[in-house]
Amino acid sequence: MSDCSSDENENDTILYRDRPEWKDVTPLKQDDGDEPVVAIDYTEAFEDCYDYFRAILKKKEISERALELTKTAAQLNSANYTVWQYRREILKGLGKDLNEELDYIQKVILKHSKNYQVWHHRRIIVEWLQDASKEKYLTETVLAKDAKNYHAWQHRQWVIRTFKLFDGELEYVDTLISDDVRNNSAWNQRYFVINNTTGFTDEVLDREIDYTLNHIKTVTENESAWNYLRGLLLHGKEGLSNNKKVTDFCEELYKSGNRSPFSLAVIVDMCFEQLNEGGGDSRYTPQRAKELCEELINKYDIIRANYWKHMIEMIDKTMKDENIESSN
Amino acid sequence: MNKSVNLRSIEMIRNSRFNEEDWPTKSSEEQIKVEEDVLRKYEDLHRKLKMSIHLPELLKEQHKKYLCETLFYLPSVYECLDSSRPWLCYWILHPLSLLGVRIDDRRKSSIAKFINKCQSPDGGFAGGPGQYPHLASTYAAILALAILGTEESLNIINRQKLKEFMRSMKQPDGSFAMHIGGEIDIRGAYCAATVASITGILTPELFEGTAEWIVSCQTYEGGFAGAPGMEAHGGYSFCGMSALVILQKGHLIDEQAFLSHKSSLQRWIVQRQMKLEGGFQGRTNKLVDGCYSFWQGGTFPLIYSLLDKAGNSPNDHLFDERALQEYLLICCQNPTGGLIDKPGKHKDVFHTCYTLSGLSVAQRFLNKKRVLGSYRNELIETHPLYNVRPDLARKALLHFNNLGVPTQNLNEGT
């Protein structure tokens, strides 16, 4: 849901109806009809500002005072997309200095960083200016407070892709992963960078597998790293079960007594892959997959027992189908 | 067969705590804090259980009262949702309908009239009277009108204009913008597909390239992101999956999605259920939130129908429906009515809507009951694609599909 925090005594508190420079405008009440529903008990300042906003919107007034009014309106409700859209129309109409707008919207974003409209406004201004030089820094400021802020990441990806700013991004991602190895947004960004630069060549895959396994070694129940590993393997020609480095790693982990449910799940998938596609690795049999599913059901991943039961059924079904095929 | 659903033992819950592996990070610290709050709720309940066999109880009367009050009056903290008023209608009307509350005809008429005040002369609905039309407001307005389900409410929608509005939101790559000059993400595609499908204006031309664009939002983790390249996310995954099913392109989700080890969407979704809390998180390594009970939980019926087509129909829910109901009933109810994200948070109509929707999904597998607690906790069923009651969805679909697709205007262009 939108960010409901409100600003306090930021602007001067004089109502628009008491301002001489607005005397010529007749405020326009909201038309909720005779029997309003979901009626919000607006504060006086809110109602006053929006009465004047409706009036200038109706006559499409493009002026400095209208621009100022949209600022107040956006401050009262930063999710009002009509206000932002109209503000852009005014900015264009008056030919305003967009660098000033960039400074302004930065302040708003730092206050309301979980809001679609403010980030979108920023994006349009950057597009108009064709200047993305401040964007990485801004998103880093927001991500320093909330490293998983979806809007900040989306803005950053757009900027990096549009203005080809991939340089240094992998290093940034690495810093975030070092700070919090469980930051899934950072792992996702890692994938994004590689996918849009070098691609997953054999060499890159090898490097990334090493990187990921190293991180799994320290935190074996970190789903982010395991998901990234699966993503890498499904890119490669070898699939899940034919990369020696990965299979050896998982086997070592298992032998050491580790029962990370993510590790067990990957071994189940390796077995299933061999069942479906062949491969001849005697470590990965459907029987082993079913045994691991039982362990997951009863001990290591009880919350997903229903799912692992279904997995056993799927393995049985596949075995049955394969037998029918081979006997034909 | 209906099956009785029993609480997890408190020992089982205690043993489900997060394993930090001596490597504390911000994510693990936040997770452990939430687990402590949740565990306290579960411990309390298990103590009270000895005195009352009716627990856990869905506080239906309190929720009804809270929702009925908010339908007419919202305090000024809701100013931040002044551009989401059709949403407010939907977030209130839908849970009321799941609770079986009948709204009298006079009130229905005044709600319909208010929503009509949000209808734009350019087609579509706005976040409030006099604002610009918005695809998400349009979605919410049309679902709210469908829930009212009267001739008056359904006839309010100007389908010709609506179609023109939707065409103006459509992008060359198949995606949809939320409003003129607005942001583009997967919500647009879902809202457009839902609206077009319910009102009977869905044409192949309007959605050319949309399914392919949605598929490009699926990530290496298996879930869908808001836009290509972004992180898999619960709300966006629901949007992506539902839109594909509505557009009859469910098979595009991933080639072998429902056959084997490569079923990454299915795997990603089942992994989102939290082992101690029982509720769902929105993204990997994030915190539980009651609203994902629907965004994640609600995709399961869609997965079942796709699995069924592949001949792999499951015998039961693929998630733990008992743990999800525990989380919702024990951790997400405000004693004075209304539901919440997680313990310690304030109630609001958004969370009340999606927690109760998720509860309704968890309470049945296909047509079999899976109700935790007394039978009185049961809610009415919800439609997995539209998230309105199936009878109301059918009524609207029938109403509009009998009217046929509105023909193009002469001045409508190409």
PDB file of N, CA, C and O in Angstrom, chain A residues 18 22 34 68 71 88 90 96 117 130 158 162 179 182 189 250-251 270 281 301:
ATOM      1  N   ASP A  18      -7.308  32.046   1.854  1.00  0.00           N
ATOM      2  CA  ASP A  18      -6.944  33.287   2.532  1.00  0.00           C
ATOM      3  C   ASP A  18      -5.779  34.001   1.854  1.00  0.00           C
ATOM      4  O   ASP A  18      -5.272  34.992   2.371  1.00  0.00           O
ATOM      5  N   TRP A  22      -4.700  34.311  -4.810  1.00  0.00           N
ATOM      6  CA  TRP A  22      -5.638  33.304  -5.321  1.00  0.00           C
ATOM      7  C   TRP A  22      -7.083  33.830  -5.340  1.00  0.00           C
ATOM      8  O   TRP A  22      -8.003  33.069  -5.623  1.00  0.00           O
ATOM      9  N   ASP A  34     -24.573  12.725  -4.013  1.00  0.00           N
ATOM     10  CA  ASP A  34     -25.433  13.014  -2.870  1.00  0.00           C
ATOM     11  C   ASP A  34     -25.129  12.148  -1.658  1.00  0.00           C
ATOM     12  O   ASP A  34     -25.257  12.567  -0.516  1.00  0.00           O
ATOM     13  N   GLU A  68       3.387  25.914  -7.876  1.00  0.00           N
ATOM     14  CA  GLU A  68       3.562  25.932  -6.426  1.00  0.00           C
ATOM     15  C   GLU A  68       2.444  25.133  -5.748  1.00  0.00           C
ATOM     16  O   GLU A  68       2.671  24.383  -4.794  1.00  0.00           O
ATOM     17  N   LYS A  71       2.915  21.476  -5.697  1.00  0.00           N
ATOM     18  CA  LYS A  71       3.881  21.063  -4.673  1.00  0.00           C
ATOM     19  C   LYS A  71       3.161  20.785  -3.354  1.00  0.00           C
ATOM     20  O   LYS A  71       3.406  19.775  -2.695  1.00  0.00           O
ATOM     21  N   ARG A  88       3.891  18.011 -14.446  1.00  0.00           N
ATOM     22  CA  ARG A  88       4.775  17.871 -15.609  1.00  0.00           C
ATOM     23  C   ARG A  88       4.283  18.738 -16.770  1.00  0.00           C
ATOM     24  O   ARG A  88       5.087  19.326 -17.494  1.00  0.00           O
ATOM     25  N   ILE A  90       2.770  21.544 -16.468  1.00  0.00           N
ATOM     26  CA  ILE A  90       3.142  22.930 -16.142  1.00  0.00           C
ATOM     27  C   ILE A  90       4.642  23.159 -16.367  1.00  0.00           C
ATOM     28  O   ILE A  90       5.052  24.165 -16.948  1.00  0.00           O
ATOM     29  N   LYS A  96      10.465  25.292 -17.385  1.00  0.00           N
ATOM     30  CA  LYS A  96      11.212  25.429 -16.127  1.00  0.00           C
ATOM     31  C   LYS A  96      12.584  24.735 -16.186  1.00  0.00           C
ATOM     32  O   LYS A  96      12.815  23.816 -17.003  1.00  0.00           O
ATOM     33  N   GLN A 117       4.581   6.950  -7.824  1.00  0.00           N
ATOM     34  CA  GLN A 117       4.473   8.215  -8.539  1.00  0.00           C
ATOM     35  C   GLN A 117       5.744   9.045  -8.459  1.00  0.00           C
ATOM     36  O   GLN A 117       6.162   9.641  -9.447  1.00  0.00           O
ATOM     37  N   GLN A 130      17.905  13.994 -20.308  1.00  0.00           N
ATOM     38  CA  GLN A 130      18.906  13.070 -20.845  1.00  0.00           C
ATOM     39  C   GLN A 130      20.201  13.147 -20.027  1.00  0.00           C
ATOM     40  O   GLN A 130      21.298  13.123 -20.567  1.00  0.00           O
ATOM     41  N   TRP A 158      16.629   0.664 -14.733  1.00  0.00           N
ATOM     42  CA  TRP A 158      16.245   1.449 -15.906  1.00  0.00           C
ATOM     43  C   TRP A 158      17.375   2.389 -16.328  1.00  0.00           C
ATOM     44  O   TRP A 158      17.747   2.454 -17.508  1.00  0.00           O
ATOM     45  N   THR A 162      19.341   2.026 -19.757  1.00  0.00           N
ATOM     46  CA  THR A 162      19.080   3.072 -20.743  1.00  0.00           C
ATOM     47  C   THR A 162      20.337   3.872 -21.062  1.00  0.00           C
ATOM     48  O   THR A 162      20.586   4.215 -22.211  1.00  0.00           O
ATOM     49  N   ASP A 179      27.710  -7.129   2.729  1.00  0.00           N
ATOM     50  CA  ASP A 179      26.993  -6.558   3.879  1.00  0.00           C
ATOM     51  C   ASP A 179      25.927  -7.508   4.397  1.00  0.00           C
ATOM     52  O   ASP A 179      25.728  -7.656   5.590  1.00  0.00           O
ATOM     53  N   ARG A 182      22.125 -12.354   2.582  1.00  0.00           N
ATOM     54  CA  ARG A 182      20.741 -12.782   2.368  1.00  0.00           C
ATOM     55  C   ARG A 182      19.930 -11.734   1.598  1.00  0.00           C
ATOM     56  O   ARG A 182      18.719 -11.867   1.476  1.00  0.00           O
ATOM     57  N   GLN A 189      20.267  -8.450  -8.777  1.00  0.00           N
ATOM     58  CA  GLN A 189      20.987  -7.440  -9.545  1.00  0.00           C
ATOM     59  C   GLN A 189      22.244  -8.042 -10.179  1.00  0.00           C
ATOM     60  O   GLN A 189      22.629  -7.660 -11.280  1.00  0.00           O
ATOM     61  N   CYS A 250      27.689 -30.438  -3.250  1.00  0.00           N
ATOM     62  CA  CYS A 250      26.468 -30.879  -2.550  1.00  0.00           C
ATOM     63  C   CYS A 250      26.695 -32.198  -1.823  1.00  0.00           C
ATOM     64  O   CYS A 250      26.199 -32.385  -0.700  1.00  0.00           O
ATOM     65  N   GLU A 251      27.435 -33.090  -2.440  1.00  0.00           N
ATOM     66  CA  GLU A 251      27.698 -34.386  -1.805  1.00  0.00           C
ATOM     67  C   GLU A 251      28.557 -34.210  -0.546  1.00  0.00           C
ATOM     68  O   GLU A 251      28.298 -34.846   0.463  1.00  0.00           O
ATOM     69  N   MET A 270      18.289 -32.907  -8.983  1.00  0.00           N
ATOM     70  CA  MET A 270      19.329 -33.580  -9.779  1.00  0.00           C
ATOM     71  C   MET A 270      18.882 -34.994 -10.126  1.00  0.00           C
ATOM     72  O   MET A 270      19.024 -35.445 -11.262  1.00  0.00           O
ATOM     73  N   ASP A 281      24.491 -40.996 -13.891  1.00  0.00           N
ATOM     74  CA  ASP A 281      25.229 -40.812 -12.646  1.00  0.00           C
ATOM     75  C   ASP A 281      24.549 -41.644 -11.565  1.00  0.00           C
ATOM     76  O   ASP A 281      23.411 -41.385 -11.188  1.00  0.00           O
ATOM     77  N   ASP A 301      11.912 -30.018   6.272  1.00  0.00           N
ATOM     78  CA  ASP A 301      11.124 -28.985   5.576  1.00  0.00           C
ATOM     79  C   ASP A 301       9.637 -29.295   5.744  1.00  0.00           C
ATOM     80  O   ASP A 301       8.880 -29.351   4.779  1.00  0.00           O
TER      81      ASP A 301
END
